[in-house]
mmCIF file of C-alpha atoms in Angstrom:
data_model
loop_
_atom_site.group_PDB
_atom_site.id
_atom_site.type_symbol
_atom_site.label_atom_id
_atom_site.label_comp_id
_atom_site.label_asym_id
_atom_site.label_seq_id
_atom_site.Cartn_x
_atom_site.Cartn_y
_atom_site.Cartn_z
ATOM 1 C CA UNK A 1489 0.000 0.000 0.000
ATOM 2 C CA UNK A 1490 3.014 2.280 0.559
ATOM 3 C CA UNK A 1491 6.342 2.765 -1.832
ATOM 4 C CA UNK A 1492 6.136 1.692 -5.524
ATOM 5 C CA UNK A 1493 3.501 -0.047 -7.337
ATOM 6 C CA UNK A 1494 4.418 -3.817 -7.970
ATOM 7 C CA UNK A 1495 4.567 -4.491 -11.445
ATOM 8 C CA UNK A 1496 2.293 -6.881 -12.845
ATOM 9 C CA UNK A 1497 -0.430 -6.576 -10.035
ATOM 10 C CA UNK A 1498 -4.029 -5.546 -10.373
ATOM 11 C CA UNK A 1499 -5.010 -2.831 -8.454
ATOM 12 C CA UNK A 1500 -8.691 -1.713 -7.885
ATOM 13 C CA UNK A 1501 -8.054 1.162 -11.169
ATOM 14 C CA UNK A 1502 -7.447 -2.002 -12.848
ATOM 15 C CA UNK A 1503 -10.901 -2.971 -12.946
ATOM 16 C CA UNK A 1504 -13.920 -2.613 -14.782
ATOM 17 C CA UNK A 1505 -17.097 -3.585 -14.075
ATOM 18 C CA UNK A 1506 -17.890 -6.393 -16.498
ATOM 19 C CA UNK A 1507 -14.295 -7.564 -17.094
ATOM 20 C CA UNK A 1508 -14.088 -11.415 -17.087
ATOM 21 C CA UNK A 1509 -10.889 -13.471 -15.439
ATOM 22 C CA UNK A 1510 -11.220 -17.581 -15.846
ATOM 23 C CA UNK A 1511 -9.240 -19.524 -13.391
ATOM 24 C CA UNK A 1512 -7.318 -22.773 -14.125
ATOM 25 C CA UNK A 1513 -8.694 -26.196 -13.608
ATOM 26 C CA UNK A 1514 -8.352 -28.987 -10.590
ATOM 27 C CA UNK A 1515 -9.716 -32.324 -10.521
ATOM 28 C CA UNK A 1516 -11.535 -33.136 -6.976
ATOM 29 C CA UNK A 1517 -10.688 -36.752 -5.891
ATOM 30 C CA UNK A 1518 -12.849 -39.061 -3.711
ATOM 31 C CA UNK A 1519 -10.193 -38.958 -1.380
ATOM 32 C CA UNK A 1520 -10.094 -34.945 -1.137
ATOM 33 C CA UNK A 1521 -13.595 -35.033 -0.785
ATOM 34 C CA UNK A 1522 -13.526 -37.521 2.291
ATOM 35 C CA UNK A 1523 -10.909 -35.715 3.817
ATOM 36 C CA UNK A 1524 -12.508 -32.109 3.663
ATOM 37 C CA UNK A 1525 -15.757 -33.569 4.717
ATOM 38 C CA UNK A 1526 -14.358 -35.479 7.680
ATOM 39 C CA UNK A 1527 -12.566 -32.166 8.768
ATOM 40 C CA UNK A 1528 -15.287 -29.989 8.046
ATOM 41 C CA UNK A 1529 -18.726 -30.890 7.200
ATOM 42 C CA UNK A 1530 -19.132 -35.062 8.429
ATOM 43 C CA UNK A 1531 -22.050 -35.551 6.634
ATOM 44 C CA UNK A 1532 -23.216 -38.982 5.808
ATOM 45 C CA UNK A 1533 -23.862 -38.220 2.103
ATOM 46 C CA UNK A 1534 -19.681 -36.407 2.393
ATOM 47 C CA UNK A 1535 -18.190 -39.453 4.131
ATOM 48 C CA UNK A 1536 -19.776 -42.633 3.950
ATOM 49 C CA UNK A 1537 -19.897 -44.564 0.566
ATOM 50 C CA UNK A 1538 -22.948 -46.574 1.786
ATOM 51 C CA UNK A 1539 -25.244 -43.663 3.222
ATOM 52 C CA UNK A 1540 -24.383 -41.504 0.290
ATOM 53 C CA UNK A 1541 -25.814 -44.252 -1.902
ATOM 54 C CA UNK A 1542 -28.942 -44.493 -0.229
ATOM 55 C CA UNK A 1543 -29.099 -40.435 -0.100
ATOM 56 C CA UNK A 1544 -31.213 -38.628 -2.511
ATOM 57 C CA UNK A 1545 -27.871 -37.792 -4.561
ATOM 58 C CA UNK A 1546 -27.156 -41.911 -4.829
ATOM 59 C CA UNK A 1547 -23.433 -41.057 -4.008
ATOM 60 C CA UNK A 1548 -20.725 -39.301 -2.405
ATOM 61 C CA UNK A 1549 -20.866 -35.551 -3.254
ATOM 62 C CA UNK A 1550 -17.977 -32.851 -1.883
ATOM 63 C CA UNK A 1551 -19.255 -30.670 1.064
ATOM 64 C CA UNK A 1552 -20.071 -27.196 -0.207
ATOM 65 C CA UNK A 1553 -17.305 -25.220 1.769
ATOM 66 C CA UNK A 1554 -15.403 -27.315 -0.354
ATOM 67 C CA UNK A 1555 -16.420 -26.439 -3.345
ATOM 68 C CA UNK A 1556 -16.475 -23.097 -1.917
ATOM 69 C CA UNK A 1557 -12.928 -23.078 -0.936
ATOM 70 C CA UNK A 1558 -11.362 -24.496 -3.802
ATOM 71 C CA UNK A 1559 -13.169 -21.677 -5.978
ATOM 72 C CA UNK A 1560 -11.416 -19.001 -3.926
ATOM 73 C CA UNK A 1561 -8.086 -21.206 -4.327
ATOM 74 C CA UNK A 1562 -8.306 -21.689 -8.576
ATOM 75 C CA UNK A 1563 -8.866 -17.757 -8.577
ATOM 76 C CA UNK A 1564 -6.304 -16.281 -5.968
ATOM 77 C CA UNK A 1565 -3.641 -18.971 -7.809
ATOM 78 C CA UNK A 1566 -4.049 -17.249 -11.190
ATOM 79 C CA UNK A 1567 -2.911 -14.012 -9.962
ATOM 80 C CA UNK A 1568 -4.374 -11.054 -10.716
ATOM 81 C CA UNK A 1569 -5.360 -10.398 -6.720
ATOM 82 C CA UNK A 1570 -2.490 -11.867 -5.378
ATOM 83 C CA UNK A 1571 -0.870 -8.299 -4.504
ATOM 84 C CA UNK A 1572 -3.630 -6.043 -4.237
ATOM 85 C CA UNK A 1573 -6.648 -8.018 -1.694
ATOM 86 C CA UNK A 1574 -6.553 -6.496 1.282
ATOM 87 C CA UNK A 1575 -9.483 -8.685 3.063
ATOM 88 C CA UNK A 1576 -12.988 -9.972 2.197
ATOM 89 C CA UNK A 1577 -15.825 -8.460 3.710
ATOM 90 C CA UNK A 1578 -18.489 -10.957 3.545
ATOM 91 C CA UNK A 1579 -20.316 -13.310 1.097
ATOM 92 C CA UNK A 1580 -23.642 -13.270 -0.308
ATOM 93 C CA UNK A 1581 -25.978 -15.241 -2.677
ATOM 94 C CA UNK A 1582 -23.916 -18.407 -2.362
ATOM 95 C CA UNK A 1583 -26.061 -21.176 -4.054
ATOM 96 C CA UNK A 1584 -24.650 -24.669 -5.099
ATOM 97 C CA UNK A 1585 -27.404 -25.791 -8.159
ATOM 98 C CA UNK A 1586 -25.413 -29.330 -9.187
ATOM 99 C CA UNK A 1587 -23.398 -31.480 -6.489
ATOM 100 C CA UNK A 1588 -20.030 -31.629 -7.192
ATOM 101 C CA UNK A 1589 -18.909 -35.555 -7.802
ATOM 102 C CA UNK A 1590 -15.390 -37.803 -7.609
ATOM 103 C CA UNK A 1591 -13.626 -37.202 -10.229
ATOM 104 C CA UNK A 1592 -15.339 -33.739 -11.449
ATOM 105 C CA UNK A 1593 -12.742 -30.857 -12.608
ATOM 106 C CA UNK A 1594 -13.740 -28.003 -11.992
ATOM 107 C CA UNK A 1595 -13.284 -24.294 -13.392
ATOM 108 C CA UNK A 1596 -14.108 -20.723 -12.061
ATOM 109 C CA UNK A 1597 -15.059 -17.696 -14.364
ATOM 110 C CA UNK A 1598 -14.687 -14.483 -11.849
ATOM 111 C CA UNK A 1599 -17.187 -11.179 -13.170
ATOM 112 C CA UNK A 1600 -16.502 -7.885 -11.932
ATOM 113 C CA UNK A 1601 -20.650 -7.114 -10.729
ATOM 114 C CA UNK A 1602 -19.304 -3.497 -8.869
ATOM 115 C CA UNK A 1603 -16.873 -0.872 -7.849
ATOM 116 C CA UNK A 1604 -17.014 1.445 -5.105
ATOM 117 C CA UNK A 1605 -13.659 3.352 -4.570
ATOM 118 C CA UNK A 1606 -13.256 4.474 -0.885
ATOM 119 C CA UNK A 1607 -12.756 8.238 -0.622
ATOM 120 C CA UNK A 1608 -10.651 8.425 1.903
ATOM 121 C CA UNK A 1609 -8.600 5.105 2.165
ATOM 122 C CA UNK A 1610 -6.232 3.812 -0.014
ATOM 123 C CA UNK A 1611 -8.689 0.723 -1.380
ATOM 124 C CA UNK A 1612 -12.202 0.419 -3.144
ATOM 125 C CA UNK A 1613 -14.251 -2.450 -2.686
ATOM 126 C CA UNK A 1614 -14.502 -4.857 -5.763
ATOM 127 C CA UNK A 1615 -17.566 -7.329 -5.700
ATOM 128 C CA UNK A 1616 -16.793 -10.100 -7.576
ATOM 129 C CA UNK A 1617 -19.538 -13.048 -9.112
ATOM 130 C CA UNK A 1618 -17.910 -16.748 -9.110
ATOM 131 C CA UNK A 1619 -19.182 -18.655 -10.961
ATOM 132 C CA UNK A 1620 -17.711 -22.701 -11.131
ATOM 133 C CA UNK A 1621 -18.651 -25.272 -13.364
ATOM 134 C CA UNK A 1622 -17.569 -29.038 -13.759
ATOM 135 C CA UNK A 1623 -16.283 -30.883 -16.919
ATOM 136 C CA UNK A 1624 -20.164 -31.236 -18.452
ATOM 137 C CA UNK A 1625 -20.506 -26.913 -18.287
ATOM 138 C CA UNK A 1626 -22.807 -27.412 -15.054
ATOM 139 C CA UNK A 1627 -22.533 -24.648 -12.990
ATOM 140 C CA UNK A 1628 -22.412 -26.378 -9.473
ATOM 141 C CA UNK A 1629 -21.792 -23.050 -7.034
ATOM 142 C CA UNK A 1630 -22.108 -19.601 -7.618
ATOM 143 C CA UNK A 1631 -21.289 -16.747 -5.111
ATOM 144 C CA UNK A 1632 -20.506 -12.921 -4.520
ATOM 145 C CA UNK A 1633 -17.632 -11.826 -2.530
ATOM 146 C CA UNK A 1634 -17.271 -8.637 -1.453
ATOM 147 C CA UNK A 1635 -12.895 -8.029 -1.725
ATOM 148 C CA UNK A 1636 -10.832 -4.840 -0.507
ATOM 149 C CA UNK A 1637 -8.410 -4.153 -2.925
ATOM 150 C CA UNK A 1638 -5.600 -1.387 -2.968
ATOM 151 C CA UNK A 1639 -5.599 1.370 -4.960
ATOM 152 C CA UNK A 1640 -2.035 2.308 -7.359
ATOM 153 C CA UNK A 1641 0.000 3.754 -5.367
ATOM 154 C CA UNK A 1642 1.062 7.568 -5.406
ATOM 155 C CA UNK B 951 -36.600 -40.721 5.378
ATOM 156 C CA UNK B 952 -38.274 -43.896 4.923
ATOM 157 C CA UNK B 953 -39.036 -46.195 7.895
ATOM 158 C CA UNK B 954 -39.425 -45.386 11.777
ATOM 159 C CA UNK B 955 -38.295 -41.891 12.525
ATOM 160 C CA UNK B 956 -34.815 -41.918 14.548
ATOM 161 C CA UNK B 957 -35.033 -41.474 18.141
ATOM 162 C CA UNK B 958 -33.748 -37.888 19.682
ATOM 163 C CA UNK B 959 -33.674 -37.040 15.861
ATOM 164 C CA UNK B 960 -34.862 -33.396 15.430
ATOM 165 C CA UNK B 961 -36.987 -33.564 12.134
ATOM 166 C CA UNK B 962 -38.603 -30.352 10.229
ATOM 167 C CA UNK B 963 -41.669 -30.544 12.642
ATOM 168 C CA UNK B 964 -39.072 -30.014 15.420
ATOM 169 C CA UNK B 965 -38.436 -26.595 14.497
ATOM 170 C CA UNK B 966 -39.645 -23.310 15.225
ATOM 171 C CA UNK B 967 -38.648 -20.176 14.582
ATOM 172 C CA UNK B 968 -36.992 -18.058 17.159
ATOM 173 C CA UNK B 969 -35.387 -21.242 18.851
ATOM 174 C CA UNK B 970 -31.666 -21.180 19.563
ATOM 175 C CA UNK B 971 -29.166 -23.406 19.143
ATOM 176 C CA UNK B 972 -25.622 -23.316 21.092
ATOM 177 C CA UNK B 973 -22.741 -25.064 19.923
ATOM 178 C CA UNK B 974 -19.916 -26.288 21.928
ATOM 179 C CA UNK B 975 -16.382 -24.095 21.430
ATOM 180 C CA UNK B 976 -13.196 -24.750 20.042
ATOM 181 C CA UNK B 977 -9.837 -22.791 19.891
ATOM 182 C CA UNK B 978 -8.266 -22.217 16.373
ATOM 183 C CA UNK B 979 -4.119 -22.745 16.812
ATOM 184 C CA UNK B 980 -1.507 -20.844 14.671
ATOM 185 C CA UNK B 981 -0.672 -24.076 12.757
ATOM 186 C CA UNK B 982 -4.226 -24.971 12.355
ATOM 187 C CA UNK B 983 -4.754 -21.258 10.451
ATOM 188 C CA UNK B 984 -1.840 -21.880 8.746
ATOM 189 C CA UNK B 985 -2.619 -25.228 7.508
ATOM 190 C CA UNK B 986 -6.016 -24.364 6.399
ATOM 191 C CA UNK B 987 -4.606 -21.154 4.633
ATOM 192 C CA UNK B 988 -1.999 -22.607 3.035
ATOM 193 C CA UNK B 989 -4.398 -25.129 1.089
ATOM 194 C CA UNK B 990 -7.184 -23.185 0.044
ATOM 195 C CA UNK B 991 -6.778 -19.544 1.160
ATOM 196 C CA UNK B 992 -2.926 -18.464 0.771
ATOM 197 C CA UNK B 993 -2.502 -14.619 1.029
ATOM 198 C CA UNK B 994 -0.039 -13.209 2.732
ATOM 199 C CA UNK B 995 -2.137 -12.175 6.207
ATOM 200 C CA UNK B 996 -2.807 -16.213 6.348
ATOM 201 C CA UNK B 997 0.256 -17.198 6.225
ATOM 202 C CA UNK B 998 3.451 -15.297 6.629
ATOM 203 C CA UNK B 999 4.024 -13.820 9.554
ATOM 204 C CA UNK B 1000 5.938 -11.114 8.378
ATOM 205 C CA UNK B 1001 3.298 -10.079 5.874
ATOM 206 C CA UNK B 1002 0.699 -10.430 8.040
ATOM 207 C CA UNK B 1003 2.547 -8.245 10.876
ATOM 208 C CA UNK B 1004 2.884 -5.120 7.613
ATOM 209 C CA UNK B 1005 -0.802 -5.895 6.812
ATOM 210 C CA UNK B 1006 -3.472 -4.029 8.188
ATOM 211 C CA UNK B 1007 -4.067 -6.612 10.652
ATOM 212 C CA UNK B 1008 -0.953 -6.005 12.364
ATOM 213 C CA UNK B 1009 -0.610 -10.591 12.801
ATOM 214 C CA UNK B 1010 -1.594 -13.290 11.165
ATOM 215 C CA UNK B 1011 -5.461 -13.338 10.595
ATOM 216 C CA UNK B 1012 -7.573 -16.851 10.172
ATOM 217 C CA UNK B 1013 -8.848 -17.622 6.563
ATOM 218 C CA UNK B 1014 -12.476 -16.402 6.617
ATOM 219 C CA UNK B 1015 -13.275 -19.622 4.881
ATOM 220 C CA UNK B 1016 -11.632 -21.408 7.510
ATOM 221 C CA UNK B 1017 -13.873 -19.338 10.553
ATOM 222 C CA UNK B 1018 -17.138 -20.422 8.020
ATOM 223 C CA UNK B 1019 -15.629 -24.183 7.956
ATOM 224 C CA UNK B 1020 -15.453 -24.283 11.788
ATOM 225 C CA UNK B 1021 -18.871 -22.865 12.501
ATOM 226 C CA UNK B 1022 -20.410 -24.969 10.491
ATOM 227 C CA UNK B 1023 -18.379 -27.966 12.049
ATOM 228 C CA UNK B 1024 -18.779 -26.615 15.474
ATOM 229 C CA UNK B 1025 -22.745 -26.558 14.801
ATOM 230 C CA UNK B 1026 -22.816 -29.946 12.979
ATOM 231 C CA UNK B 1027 -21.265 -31.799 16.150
ATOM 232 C CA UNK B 1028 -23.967 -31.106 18.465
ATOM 233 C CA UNK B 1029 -26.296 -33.304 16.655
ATOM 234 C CA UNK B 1030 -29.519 -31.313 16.708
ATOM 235 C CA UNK B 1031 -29.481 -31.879 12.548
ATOM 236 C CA UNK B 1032 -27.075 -35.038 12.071
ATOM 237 C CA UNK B 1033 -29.734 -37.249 11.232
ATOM 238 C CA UNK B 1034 -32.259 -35.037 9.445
ATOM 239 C CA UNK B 1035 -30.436 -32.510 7.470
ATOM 240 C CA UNK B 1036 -30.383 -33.549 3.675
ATOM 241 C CA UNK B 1037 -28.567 -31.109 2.282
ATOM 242 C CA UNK B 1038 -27.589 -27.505 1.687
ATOM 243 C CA UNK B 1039 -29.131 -25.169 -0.921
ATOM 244 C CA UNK B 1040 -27.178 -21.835 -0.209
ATOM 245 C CA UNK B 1041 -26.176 -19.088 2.458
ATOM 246 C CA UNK B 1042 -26.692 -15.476 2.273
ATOM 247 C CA UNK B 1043 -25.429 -12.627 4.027
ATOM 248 C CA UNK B 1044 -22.355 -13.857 5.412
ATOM 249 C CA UNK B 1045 -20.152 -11.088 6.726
ATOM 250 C CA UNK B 1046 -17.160 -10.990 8.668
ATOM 251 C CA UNK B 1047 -16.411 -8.267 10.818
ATOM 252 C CA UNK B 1048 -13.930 -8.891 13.320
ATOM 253 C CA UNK B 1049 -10.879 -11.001 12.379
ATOM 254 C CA UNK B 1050 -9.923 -14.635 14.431
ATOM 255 C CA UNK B 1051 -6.634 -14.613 15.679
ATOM 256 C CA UNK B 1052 -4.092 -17.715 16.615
ATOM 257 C CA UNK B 1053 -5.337 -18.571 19.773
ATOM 258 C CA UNK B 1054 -9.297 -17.406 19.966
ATOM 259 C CA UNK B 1055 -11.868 -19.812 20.638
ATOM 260 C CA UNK B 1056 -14.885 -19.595 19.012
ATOM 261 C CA UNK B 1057 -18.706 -21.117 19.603
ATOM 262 C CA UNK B 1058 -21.762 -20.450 17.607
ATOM 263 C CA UNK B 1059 -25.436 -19.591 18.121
ATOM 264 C CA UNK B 1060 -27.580 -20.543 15.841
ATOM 265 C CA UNK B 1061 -31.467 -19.269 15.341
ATOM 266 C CA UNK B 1062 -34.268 -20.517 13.856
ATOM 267 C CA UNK B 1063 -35.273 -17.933 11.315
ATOM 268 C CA UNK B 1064 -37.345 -19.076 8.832
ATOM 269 C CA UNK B 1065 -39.150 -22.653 7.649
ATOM 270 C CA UNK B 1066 -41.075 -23.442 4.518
ATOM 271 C CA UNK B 1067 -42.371 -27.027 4.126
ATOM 272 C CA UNK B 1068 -42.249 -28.548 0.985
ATOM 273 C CA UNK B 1069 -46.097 -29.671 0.283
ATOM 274 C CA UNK B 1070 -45.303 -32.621 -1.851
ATOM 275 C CA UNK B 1071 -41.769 -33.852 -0.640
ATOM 276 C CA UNK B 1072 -40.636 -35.263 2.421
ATOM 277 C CA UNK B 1073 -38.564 -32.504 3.938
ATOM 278 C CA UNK B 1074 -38.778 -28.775 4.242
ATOM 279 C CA UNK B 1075 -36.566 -25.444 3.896
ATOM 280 C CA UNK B 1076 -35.181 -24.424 7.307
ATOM 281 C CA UNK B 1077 -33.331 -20.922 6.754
ATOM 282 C CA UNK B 1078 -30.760 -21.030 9.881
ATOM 283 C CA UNK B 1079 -28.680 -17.879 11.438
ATOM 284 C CA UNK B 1080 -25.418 -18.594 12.307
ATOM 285 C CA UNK B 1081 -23.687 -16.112 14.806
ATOM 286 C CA UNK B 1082 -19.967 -17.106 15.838
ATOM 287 C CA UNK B 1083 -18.190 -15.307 18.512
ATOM 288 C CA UNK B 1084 -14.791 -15.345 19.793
ATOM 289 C CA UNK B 1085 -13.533 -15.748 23.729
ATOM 290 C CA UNK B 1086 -14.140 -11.854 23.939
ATOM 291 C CA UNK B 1087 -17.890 -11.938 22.611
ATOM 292 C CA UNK B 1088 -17.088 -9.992 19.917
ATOM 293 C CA UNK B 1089 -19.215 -11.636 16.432
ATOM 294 C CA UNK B 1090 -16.965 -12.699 14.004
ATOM 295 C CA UNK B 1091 -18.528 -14.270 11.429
ATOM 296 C CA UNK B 1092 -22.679 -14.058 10.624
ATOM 297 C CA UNK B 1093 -24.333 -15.879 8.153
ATOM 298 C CA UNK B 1094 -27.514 -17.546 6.661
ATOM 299 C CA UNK B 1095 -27.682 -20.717 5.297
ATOM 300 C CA UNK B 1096 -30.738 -22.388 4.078
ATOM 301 C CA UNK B 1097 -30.879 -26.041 4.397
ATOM 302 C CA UNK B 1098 -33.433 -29.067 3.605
ATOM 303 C CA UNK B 1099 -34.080 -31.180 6.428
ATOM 304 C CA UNK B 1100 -36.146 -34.197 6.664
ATOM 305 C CA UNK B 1101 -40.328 -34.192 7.510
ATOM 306 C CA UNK B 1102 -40.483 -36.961 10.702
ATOM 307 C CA UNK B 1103 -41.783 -40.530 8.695
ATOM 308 C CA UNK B 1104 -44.824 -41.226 8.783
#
C-alpha cells in the first residue's frame, strides 16, 4: 500500500465492471472429498460410501465449503489479486445448483458485478460473481464476494 | 426418510422459529490457520508472519473460509441436525467483521429464522442464522444458510 507499485499486479483502477478473469482447472478426488468432509462438514452423504448411496444424490458428493474453498483457491492462484486483496468483507448469494462428484474438474469464471472506490482510504471495494462449473458446463456453485483491494500507489 | 423416525432425531416438525441453538467451542491454533490457509486460502495475512505483521491486521489473521468451515463444524457436532439434514441449498449474508486470531476460541449460536415445508416432498426449507463469537464476545462471522431437512416418517 506504501512505496512503488508492484509491477504486474491488479489494483482496484485495474478494474472494470464487467471484465471477465477464468481460473485454471483442478480435478476433486474421492479422497479430497472424504478428507474435507471429515474435517469440516461429516455428513453422511460427504463421508460414507454406503449412506451416500442411499441419499437422494445416490453417491458421495464434496461438502459445499469445499467447493467453496477451492473456488477461492483456482482464482487467488491465477494471480491477478495476489498483490492487491486487502481482506474480504463478507459473502452473499452463495447457491450450489449441481453437487459436485469424484472425479469432477472443476473451473471458475470471476465477473466484476461493482466498484465502489473508498474516498478516503487507499482501497475500493470490488464485488466479484464466481461462478464454477464441472467438466459437463454445469454450474455447481455460484457466489458474490465482497474483496478490498488497494488502490495504485502515489 | 423412509421407515421409523430416529429417536432424539430433530426432524422439520421439530423446528420453530426463534429457537436457539448453542454449539460447543473450540480454539483455532496458529498451525491450524496456517494449515487451512496454506491449502485453500494463501494470502499473505494467512500465512506469513511477516506479511501479516505489515498488513493491516498487524498478525496473522484466520482464513475467513476457515472461521465459516469451523462454525459450520462446530454446529454440525452437536447433533440437533445429524440425522435429518439432507442437504444444503445456499447461504446469504455472510459477513465478517472482526478477524480470528491464533489462539481465539470460538462457539456459535444458531437461530431458527425461517421454515417453509415442501407440500409434496418429504422434507422442508429451514433458513438457519449462524452467529460465531470469539472468547471476547465480539461476532466474528454471521451468516444464513438455508438447508433441507427431513419431515419426521410417517
Amino acid at each position: 500500500m506504501t512505496g512503488a507499485a508492484i509491477p504486474g499486479a491488479r489494483y482496484f483502477e485495474d478494474f472494470a465492471v464487467g471484465d471477465v478473469i477464468e481460473s485454471q482447472s483442478a480435478t476433486l478426488t474421492e479422497s479430497q472429498i472424504m478428507d474435507f468432509a471429515l474435517a469440516w462438514d461429516p455428513q453422511p452423504f460427504h463421508v460414507s460410501k454406503p449412506a451416500a448411496e442411499a441419499s437422494m444424490f445416490g453417491g458421495l458428493i464434496a461438502s459445499g465449503f469445499h467447493t467453496l474453498a477451492l473456488t477461492f483457491r483456482l482464482f487467488w492462484q491465477g494471480g491477478p489479486i495476489q498483490h492487491t486483496n486487502l481482506g474480504g468483507l463478507g459473502l452473499d448469494n452463495l447457491r450450489w445448483p449441481k453437487p459436485v462428484r469424484p472425479g469432477d474438474t472443476l473451473r471458475v469464471t470471476v465477473e466484476v458485478l461493482e466498484l465502489r472506490p473508498s474516498s478516503s482510504r487507499p482501497f475500493g471495494h470490488v464485488r466479484l460473481k464466481y461462478t464454477t462449473r464441472n467438466q459437463h458446463d454445469e454450474t455447481v456453485l455460484t457466489a458474490e464476494l465482497l474483496h478490498l483491494v488497494a488502490k495504485r500507489p502515489g
